[in-house]
Coordinates of C-alpha atoms and ligand atoms in Angstrom, one line a residue:
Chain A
X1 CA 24.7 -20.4 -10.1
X2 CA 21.6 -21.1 -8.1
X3 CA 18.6 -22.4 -10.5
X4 CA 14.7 -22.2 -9.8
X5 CA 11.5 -22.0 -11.1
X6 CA 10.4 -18.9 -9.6
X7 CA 11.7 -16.3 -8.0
X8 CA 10.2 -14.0 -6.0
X9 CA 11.4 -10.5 -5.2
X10 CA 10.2 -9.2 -2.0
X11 CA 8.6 -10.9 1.1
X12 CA 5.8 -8.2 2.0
X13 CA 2.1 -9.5 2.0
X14 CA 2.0 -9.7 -1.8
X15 CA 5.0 -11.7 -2.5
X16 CA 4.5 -14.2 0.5
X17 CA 1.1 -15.1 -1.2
X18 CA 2.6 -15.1 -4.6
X19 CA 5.7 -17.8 -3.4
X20 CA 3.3 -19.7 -1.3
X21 CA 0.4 -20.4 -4.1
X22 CA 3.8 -21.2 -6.6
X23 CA 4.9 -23.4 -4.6
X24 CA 1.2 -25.2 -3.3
X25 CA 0.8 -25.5 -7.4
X26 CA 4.4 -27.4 -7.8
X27 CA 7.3 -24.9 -8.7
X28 CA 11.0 -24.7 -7.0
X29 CA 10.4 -21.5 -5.0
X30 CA 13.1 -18.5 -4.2
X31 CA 11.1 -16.0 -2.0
X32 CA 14.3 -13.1 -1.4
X33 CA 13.8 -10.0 1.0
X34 CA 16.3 -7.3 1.7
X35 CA 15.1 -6.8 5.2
X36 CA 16.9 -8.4 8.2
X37 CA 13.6 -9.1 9.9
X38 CA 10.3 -9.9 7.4
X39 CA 7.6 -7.2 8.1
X40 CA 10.1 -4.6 10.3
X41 CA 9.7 -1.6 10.0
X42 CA 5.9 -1.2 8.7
X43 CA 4.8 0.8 6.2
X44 CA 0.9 0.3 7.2
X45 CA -2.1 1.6 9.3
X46 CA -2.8 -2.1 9.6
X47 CA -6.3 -2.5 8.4
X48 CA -7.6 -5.4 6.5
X49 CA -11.1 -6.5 5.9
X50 CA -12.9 -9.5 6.9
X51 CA -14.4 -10.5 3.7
X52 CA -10.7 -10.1 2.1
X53 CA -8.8 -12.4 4.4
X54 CA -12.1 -14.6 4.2
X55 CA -11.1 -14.8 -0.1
X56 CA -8.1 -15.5 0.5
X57 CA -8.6 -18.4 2.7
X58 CA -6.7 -17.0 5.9
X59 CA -7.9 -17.6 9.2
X60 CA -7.1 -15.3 11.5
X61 CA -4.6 -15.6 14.0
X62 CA -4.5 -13.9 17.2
X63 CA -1.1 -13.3 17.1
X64 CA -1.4 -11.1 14.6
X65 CA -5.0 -9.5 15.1
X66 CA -4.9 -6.8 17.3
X67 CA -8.7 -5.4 17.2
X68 CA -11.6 -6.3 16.0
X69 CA -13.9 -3.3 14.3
X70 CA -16.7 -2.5 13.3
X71 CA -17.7 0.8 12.0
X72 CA -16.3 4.4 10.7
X73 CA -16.3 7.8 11.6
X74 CA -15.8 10.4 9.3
X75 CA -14.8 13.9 10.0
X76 CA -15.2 16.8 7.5
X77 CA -13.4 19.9 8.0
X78 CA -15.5 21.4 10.7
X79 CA -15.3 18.6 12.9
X80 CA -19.4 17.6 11.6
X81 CA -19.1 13.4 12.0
X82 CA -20.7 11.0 10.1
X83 CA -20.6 7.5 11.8
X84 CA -21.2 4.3 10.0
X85 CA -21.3 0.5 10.5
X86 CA -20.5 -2.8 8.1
X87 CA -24.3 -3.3 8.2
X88 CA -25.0 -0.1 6.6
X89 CA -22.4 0.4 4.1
X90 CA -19.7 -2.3 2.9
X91 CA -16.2 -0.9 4.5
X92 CA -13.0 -1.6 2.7
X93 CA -10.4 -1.4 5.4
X94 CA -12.6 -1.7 8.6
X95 CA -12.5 -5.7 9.5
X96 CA -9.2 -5.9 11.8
X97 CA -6.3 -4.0 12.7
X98 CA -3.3 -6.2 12.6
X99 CA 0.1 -6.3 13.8
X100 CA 2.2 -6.1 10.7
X101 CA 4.9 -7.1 11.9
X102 CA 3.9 -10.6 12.9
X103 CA 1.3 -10.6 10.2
X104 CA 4.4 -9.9 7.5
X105 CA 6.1 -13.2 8.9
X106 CA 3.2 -15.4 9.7
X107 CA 2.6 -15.0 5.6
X108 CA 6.0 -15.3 4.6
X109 CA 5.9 -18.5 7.2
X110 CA 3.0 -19.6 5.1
X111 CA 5.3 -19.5 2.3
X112 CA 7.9 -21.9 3.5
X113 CA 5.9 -24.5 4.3
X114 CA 4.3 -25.1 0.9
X115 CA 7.6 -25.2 0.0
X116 CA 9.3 -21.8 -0.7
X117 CA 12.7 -21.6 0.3
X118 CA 13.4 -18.3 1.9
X119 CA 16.5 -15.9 1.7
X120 CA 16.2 -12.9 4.3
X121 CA 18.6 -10.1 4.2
X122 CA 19.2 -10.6 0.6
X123 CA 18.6 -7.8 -2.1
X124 CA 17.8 -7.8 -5.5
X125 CA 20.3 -5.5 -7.2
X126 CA 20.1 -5.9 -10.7
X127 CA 18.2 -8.4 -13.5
X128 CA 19.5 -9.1 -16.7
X129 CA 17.3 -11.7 -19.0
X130 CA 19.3 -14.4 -20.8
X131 CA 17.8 -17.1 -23.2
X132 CA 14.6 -17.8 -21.9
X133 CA 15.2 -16.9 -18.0
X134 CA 16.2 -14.0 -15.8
X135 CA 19.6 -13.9 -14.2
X136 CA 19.1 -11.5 -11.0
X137 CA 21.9 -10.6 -9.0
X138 CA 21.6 -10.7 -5.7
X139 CA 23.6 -8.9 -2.4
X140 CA 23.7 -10.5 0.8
X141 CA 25.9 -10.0 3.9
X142 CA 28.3 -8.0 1.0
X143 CA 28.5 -10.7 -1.8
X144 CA 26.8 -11.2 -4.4
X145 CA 25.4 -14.0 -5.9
X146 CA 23.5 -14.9 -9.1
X147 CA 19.7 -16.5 -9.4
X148 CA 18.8 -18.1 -12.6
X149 CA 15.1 -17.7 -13.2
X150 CA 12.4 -18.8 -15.5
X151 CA 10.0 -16.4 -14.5
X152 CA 10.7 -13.3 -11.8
X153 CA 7.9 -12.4 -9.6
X154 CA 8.6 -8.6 -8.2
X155 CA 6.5 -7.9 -5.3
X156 CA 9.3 -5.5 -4.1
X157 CA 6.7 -2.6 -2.7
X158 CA 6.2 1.0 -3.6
X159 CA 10.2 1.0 -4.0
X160 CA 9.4 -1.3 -6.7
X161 CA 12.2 -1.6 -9.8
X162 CA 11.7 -5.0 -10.7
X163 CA 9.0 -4.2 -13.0
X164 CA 11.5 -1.1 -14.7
X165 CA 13.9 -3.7 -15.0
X166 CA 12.2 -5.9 -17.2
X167 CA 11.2 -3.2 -19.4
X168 CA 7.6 -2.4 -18.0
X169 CA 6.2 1.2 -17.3
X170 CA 5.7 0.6 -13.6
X171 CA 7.0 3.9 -12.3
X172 CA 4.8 5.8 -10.2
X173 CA 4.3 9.4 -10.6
X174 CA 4.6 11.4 -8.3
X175 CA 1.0 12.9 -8.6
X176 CA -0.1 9.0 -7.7
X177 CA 1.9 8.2 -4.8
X178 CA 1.2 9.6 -1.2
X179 CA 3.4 10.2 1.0
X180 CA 2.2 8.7 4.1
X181 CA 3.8 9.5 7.6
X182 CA 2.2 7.7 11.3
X183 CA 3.1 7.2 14.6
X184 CA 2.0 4.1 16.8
X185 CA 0.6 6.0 19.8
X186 CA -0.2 5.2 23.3
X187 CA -2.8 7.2 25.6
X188 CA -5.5 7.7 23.3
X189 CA -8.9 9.1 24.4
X190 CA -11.3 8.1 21.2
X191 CA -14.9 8.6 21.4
X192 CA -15.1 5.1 20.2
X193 CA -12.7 2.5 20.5
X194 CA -13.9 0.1 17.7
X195 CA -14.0 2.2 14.6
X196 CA -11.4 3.6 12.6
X197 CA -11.5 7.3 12.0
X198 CA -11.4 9.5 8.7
X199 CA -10.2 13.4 8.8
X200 CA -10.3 15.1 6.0
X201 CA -9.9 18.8 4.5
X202 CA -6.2 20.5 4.9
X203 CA -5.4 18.1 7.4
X204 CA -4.1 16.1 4.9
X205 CA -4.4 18.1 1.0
X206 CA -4.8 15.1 -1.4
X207 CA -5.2 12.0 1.3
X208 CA -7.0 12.0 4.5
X209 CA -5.5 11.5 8.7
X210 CA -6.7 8.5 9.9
X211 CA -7.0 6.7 13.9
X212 CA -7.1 3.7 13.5
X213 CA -7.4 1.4 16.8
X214 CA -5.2 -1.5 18.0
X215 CA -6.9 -2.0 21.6
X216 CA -6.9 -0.4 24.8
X217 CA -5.4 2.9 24.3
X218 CA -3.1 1.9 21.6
X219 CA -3.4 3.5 18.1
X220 CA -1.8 4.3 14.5
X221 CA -2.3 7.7 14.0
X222 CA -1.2 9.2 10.8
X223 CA -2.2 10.8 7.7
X224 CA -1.3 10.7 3.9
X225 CA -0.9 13.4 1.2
X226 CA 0.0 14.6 -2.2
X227 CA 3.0 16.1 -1.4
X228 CA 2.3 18.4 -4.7
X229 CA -0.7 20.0 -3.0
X230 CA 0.7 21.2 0.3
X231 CA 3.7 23.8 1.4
X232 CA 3.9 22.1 4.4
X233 CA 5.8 18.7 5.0
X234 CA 3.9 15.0 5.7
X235 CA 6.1 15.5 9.1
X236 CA 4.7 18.5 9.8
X237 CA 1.1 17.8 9.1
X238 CA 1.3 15.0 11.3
X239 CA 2.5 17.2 14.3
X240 CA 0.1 19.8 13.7
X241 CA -3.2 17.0 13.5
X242 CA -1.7 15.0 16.4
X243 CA -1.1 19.0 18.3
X244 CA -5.2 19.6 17.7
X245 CA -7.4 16.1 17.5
X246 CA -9.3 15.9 21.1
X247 CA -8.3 12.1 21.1
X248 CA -4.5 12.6 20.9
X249 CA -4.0 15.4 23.2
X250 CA -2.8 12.8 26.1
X251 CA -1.1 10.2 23.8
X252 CA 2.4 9.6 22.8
X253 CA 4.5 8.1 19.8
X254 CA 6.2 4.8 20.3
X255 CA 7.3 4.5 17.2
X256 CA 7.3 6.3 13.9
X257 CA 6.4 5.1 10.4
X258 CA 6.8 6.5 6.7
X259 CA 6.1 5.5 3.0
X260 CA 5.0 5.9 0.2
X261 CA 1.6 4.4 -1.3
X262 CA 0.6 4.4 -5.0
X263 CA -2.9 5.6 -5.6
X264 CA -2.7 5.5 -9.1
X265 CA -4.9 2.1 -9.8
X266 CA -2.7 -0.6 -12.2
X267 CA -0.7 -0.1 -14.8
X268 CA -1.6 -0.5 -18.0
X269 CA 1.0 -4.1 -18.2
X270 CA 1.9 -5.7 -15.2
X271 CA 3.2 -8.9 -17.6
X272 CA 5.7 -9.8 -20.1
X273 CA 7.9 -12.6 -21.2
X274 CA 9.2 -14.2 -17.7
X275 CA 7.9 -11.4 -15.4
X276 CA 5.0 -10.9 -13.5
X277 CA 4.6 -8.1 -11.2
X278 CA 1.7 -7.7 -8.0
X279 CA 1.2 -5.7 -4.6
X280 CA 2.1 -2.2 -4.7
X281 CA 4.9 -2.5 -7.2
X282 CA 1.6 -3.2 -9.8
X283 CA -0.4 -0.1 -8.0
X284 CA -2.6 -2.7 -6.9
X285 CA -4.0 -0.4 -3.6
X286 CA -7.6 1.1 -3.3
X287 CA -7.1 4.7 -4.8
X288 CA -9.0 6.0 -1.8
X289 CA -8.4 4.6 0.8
X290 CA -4.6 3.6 0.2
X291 CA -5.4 -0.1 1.5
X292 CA -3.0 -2.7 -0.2
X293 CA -2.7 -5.6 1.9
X294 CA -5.8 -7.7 0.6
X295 CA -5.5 -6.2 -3.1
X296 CA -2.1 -6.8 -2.6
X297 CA -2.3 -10.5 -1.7
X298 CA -4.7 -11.8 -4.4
X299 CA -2.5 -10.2 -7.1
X300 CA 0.3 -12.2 -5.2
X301 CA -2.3 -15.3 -5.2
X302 CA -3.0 -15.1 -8.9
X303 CA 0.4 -14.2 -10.0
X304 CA 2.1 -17.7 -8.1
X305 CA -0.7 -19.5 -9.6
X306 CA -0.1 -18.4 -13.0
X307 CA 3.6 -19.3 -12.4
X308 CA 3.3 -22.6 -11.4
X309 CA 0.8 -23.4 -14.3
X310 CA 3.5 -22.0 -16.9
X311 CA 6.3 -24.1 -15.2
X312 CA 4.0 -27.1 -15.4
X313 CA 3.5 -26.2 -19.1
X314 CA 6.8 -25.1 -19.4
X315 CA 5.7 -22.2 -21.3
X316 CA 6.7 -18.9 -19.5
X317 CA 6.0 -16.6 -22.6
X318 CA 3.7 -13.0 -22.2
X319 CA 1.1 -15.0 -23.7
X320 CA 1.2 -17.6 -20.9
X321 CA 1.4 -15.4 -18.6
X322 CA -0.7 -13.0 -19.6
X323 CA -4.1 -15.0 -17.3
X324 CA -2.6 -13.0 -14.2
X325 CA -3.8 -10.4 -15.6
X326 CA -7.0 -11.1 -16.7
X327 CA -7.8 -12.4 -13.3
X328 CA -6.4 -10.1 -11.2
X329 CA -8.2 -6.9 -13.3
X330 CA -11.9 -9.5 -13.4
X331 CA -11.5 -9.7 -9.4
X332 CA -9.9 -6.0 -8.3
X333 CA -10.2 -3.9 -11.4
X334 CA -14.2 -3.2 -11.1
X335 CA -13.2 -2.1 -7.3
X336 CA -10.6 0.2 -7.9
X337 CA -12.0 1.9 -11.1
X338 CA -15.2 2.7 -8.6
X339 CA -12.5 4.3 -5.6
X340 CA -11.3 6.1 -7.9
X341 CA -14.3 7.9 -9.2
X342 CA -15.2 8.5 -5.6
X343 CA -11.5 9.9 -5.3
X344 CA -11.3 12.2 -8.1
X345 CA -14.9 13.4 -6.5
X346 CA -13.9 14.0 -3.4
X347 CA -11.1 16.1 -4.7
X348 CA -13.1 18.5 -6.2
X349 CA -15.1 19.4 -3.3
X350 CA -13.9 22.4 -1.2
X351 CA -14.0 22.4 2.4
X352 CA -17.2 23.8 2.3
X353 CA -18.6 21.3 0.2
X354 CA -17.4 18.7 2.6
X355 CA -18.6 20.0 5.2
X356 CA -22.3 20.5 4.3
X357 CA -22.3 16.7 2.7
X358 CA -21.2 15.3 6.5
X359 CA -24.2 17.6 7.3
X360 CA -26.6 16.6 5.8
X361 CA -25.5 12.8 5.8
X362 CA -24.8 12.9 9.9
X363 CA -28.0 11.6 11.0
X364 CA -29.0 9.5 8.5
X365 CA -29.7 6.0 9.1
X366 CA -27.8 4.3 5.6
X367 CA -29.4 1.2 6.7
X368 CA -33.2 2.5 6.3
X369 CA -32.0 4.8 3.4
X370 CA -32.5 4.5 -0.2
X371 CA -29.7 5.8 -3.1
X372 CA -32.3 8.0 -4.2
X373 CA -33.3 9.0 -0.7
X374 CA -29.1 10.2 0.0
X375 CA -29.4 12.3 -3.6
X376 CA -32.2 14.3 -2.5
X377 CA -30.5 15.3 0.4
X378 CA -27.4 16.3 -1.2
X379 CA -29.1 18.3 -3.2
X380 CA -31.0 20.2 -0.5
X381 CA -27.5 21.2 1.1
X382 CA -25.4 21.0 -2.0
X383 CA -26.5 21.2 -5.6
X384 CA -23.2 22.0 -6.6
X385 CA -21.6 18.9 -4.9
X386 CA -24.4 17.2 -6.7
X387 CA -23.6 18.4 -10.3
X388 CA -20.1 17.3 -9.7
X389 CA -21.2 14.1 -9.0
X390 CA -23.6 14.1 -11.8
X391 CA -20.3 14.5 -14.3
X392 CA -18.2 11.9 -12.8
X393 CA -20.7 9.0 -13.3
Chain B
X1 CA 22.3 12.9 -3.8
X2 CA 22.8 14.4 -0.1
X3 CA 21.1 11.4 2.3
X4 CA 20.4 13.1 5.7
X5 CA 21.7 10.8 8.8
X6 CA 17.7 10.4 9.5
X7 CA 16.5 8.5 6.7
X8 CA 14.1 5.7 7.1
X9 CA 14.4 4.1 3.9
X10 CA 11.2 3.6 3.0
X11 CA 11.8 4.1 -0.5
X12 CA 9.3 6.5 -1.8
X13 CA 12.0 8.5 -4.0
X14 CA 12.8 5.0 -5.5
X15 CA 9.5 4.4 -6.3
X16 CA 8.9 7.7 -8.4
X17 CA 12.3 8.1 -9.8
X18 CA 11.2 8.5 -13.4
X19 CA 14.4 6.9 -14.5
X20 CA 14.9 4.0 -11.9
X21 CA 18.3 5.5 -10.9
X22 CA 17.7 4.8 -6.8
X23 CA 18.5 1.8 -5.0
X24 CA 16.9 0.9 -1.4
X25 CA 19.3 -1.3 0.7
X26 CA 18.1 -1.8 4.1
X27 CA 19.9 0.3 6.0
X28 CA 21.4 3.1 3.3
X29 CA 20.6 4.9 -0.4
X30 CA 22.8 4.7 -3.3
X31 CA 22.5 7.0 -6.4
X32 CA 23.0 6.4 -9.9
X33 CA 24.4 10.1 -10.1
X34 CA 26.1 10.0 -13.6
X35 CA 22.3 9.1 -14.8
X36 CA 20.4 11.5 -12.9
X37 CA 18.8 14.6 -14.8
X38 CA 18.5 16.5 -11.5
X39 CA 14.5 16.5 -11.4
X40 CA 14.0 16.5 -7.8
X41 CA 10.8 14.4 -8.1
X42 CA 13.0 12.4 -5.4
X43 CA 13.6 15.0 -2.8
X44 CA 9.9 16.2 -3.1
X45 CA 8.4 13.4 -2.1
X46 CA 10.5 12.3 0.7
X47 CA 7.6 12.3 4.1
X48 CA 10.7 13.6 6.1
X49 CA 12.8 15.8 4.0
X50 CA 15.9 13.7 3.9
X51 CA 17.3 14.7 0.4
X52 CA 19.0 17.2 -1.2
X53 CA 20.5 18.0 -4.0
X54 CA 24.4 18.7 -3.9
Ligands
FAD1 C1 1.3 5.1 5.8 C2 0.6 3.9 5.1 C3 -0.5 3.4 5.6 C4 -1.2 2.3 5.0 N1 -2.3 1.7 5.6 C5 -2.8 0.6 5.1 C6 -4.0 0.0 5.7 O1 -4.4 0.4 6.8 N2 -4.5 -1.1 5.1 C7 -4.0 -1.6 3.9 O2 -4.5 -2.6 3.4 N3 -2.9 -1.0 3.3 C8 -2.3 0.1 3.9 N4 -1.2 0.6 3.3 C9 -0.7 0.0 2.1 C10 0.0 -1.3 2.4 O3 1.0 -1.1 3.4 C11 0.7 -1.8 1.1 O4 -0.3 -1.8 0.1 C12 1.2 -3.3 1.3 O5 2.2 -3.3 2.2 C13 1.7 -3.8 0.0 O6 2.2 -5.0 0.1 P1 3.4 -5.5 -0.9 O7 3.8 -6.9 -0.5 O8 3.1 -5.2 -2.3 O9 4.6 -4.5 -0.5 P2 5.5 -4.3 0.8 O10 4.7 -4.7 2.0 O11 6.0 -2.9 0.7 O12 6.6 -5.4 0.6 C14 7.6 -5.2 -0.3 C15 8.8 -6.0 0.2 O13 9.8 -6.0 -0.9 C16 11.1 -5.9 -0.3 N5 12.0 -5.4 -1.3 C17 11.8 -4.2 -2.1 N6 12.8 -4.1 -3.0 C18 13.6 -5.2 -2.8 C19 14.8 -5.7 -3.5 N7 15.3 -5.0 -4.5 N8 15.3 -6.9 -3.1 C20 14.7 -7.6 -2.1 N9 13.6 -7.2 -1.4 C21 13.1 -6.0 -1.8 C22 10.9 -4.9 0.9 O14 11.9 -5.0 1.8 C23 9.5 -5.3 1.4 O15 9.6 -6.3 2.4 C24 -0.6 1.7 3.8 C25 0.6 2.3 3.3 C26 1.2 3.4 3.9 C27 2.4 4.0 3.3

């Protein structure tokens, strides 16, 4: 049976950082991924921020980088715009757009050489604990093969089971997970080519559509939704957003993408004896905007440096263990307890609502504008909207 | 579990599957059947309608 220190279960964004900062602090490293090719297919609008890569120490690379941004538009219901740059208003997702697919490699790269050994093509199809280590079994090419763990790291994704298999409530409901559906487009006409767009109202019931550019006339187009709130399919949203947005009436899909994306904010345990869990398979995503990779990657950086300091101690109990959490909540947890507020908020507003907030916020400069200055003119266009507000915070 | 031929395997039912029944392989689905209390929370989800129940 193969042995190790650490083995981590699923090469996405969030395991790749967990096996490489294991590894950098010392530990025997397994980083496993079921896919054939690291990063294929995506499961992403691609947008990271600056300031995130910038904590996480990454330069970035232009092989992965596809477009620098800087700025947002929103778009209520009506079509009323509110635009918006970094200087004004600090902008979760709006740094770069990156290719994934490279991105997804270039990190599990990273990995292997502070010293992870990689297995590609290799599932994780059932975990069992024994003594004081997991035994996984693992399927690749058709046989299967045991790994001997002291402490599993699952990082398998919004598919996640890892977590369920070592006894943690990890599921996601299904009122928490959006079903997101995008194609990569080609021939797009934007307004602007160096913001990311917002659409929201029935376009998408629960989540938003979204443009986000990758250069020239190149684009991910897609949109996300509660499948819960809608009649209609994620497919057929998509069709009917990409059949009436001005800057999509001359483009076409080069490729199609779907998944799901956990909304929900972190469980309540994302810990126990010998298991740590991070990325998406811990709901660690901003609630609003669906944006993973960076939250993703620091609960993958803290997680592989908790590891290695438990195999260094050789102590791999829940109460070792349990500093991931307290540094991944201290770091991401203030963050995604705010998105969410300003999700369930949003949620309550009708299309109406929407649309007279975009109004009354389109030609404001946020720069030159004071908190106090925004409420008053909320309130001249929406009291309502207001008092909603008013009982959230 | 019916798995229509145009799947992507993204693995969104997996995810919600209250009772952790659904494994992702790359390429293909398998159900735990014999476990499965017939909930649909699986075939709801799915962005592209691929399940159904048989
Ligand atoms: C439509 C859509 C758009 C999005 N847009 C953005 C965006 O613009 N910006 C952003 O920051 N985030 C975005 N996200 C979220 C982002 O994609 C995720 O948060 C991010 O990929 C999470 O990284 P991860 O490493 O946790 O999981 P993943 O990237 O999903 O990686 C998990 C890996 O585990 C592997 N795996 C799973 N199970 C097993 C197993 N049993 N055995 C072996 N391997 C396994 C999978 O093959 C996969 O490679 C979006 C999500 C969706 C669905």
């Amino acid at each position: 049976m193969i042995k190790t220190d650490v083995l981590v279960i699923g090469s996405g964004p969030a395991g790749s950082s967990a096996a490489k900062h294991a590894a950098l602090g010392g530990a025997d490293v397994i980083l496993i991924d079921k896919k054939s090719e690291i990063g294929t297919p995506k499961r992403c609008a691609e947008g990271v921020s600056k300031a995130g890569l910038a904590d996480l120490k990454i330069e970035p690379d232009e092989r992965w980088v596809t477009k620098e941004l800087d700025g947002v538009r929103l778009v209520s219901p009506n079509g009323t715009n509110v635009w918006l740059t970094s200087n004004e208003i600090e902008l979760p997702e709006a740094g770069y757009i990156l290719e994934r697919k490279v991105f997804d490699k270039y990190m599990a790269m990273d990995a292997a050489r502070a010293g992870a050994e990689i297995k590609i093509k290799t599932l994780a199809h059932a975990m069992r604990k024994e003594g004081n280590a997991y035994i996984v079994t693992c399927e690749h090419m058709g046989e299967l093969f045991e790994i001997e763990a002291k402490i599993v790291i699952g990082a398998d994704g919004p598919e996640s089971r890892v977590g369920r298999w070592a006894g943690l409530k990890t599921a996601t409901k299904s009122t928490n997970m959006e079903s997101g559906i995008q194609f990569e487009m080609v021939g797009l006409e934007m307004e602007k080519s160096d913001v990311i767009e917002f659409y929201f109202g029935t376009v998408a019931p629960g989540g938003y559509a979204w443009i986000f550019p990758k250069g020239k006339d190149i684009a991910n187009v897609g949109l996300a939704i509660i499948t819960k709130k809608t009649g209609k399919t994620p497919y057929e949203h998509l069709k009917e957003f990409v059949a009436n947005c001005p800057a999509t009436q001359n483009a076409q899909a080069v490729e199609i993408n779907i998944g799901g994306d956990p909304v929900g904010g972190m469980p309540k345990k994302i810990y126990g004896n010998n298991v740590l869990v991070c990325g998406d398979a811990a709901g660690q995503v901003n609630p609003l905007t669906g944006g993973g990779i960076i939250s993703g990657m620091k609960g993958g950086m803290y997680a592989g440096k908790v590891a290695a300091n438990a195999i260094n101690k050789n102590d791999y109990s829940e109460k070792a263990l349990k500093e991931y959490d307290e540094l991944i909540r201290d770091d991401i947890g203030p963050e995604l307890d705010k998105y969410l507020k300003v999700k369930e908020y949003l949620s309550t507003l009708s299309g109406s609502e929407l649309n007279s907030i975009a109004d009354a916020f389109q030609d404001i400069d946020f720069e030159k504008v004071s908190t106090t200055e925004l409420i008053k003119s909320l309130v001249k266009v929406s009291p309502k909207a207001l008092l909603k507000l008013g009982k959230l915070i | 579990m019916i798995v229509k031929d145009w799947c992507m395997f993204c693995g969104e039912c997996a995810g919600v599957c209250p009772r952790n029944l659904i494994e992702v392989k790359e390429y293909s689905l398998v159900f735990n059947d014999e476990e499965c209390k017939d909930c649909s929370t699986c075939v709801k989800v799915c962005p592209v309608t691929a399940l159904e129940k048989d």
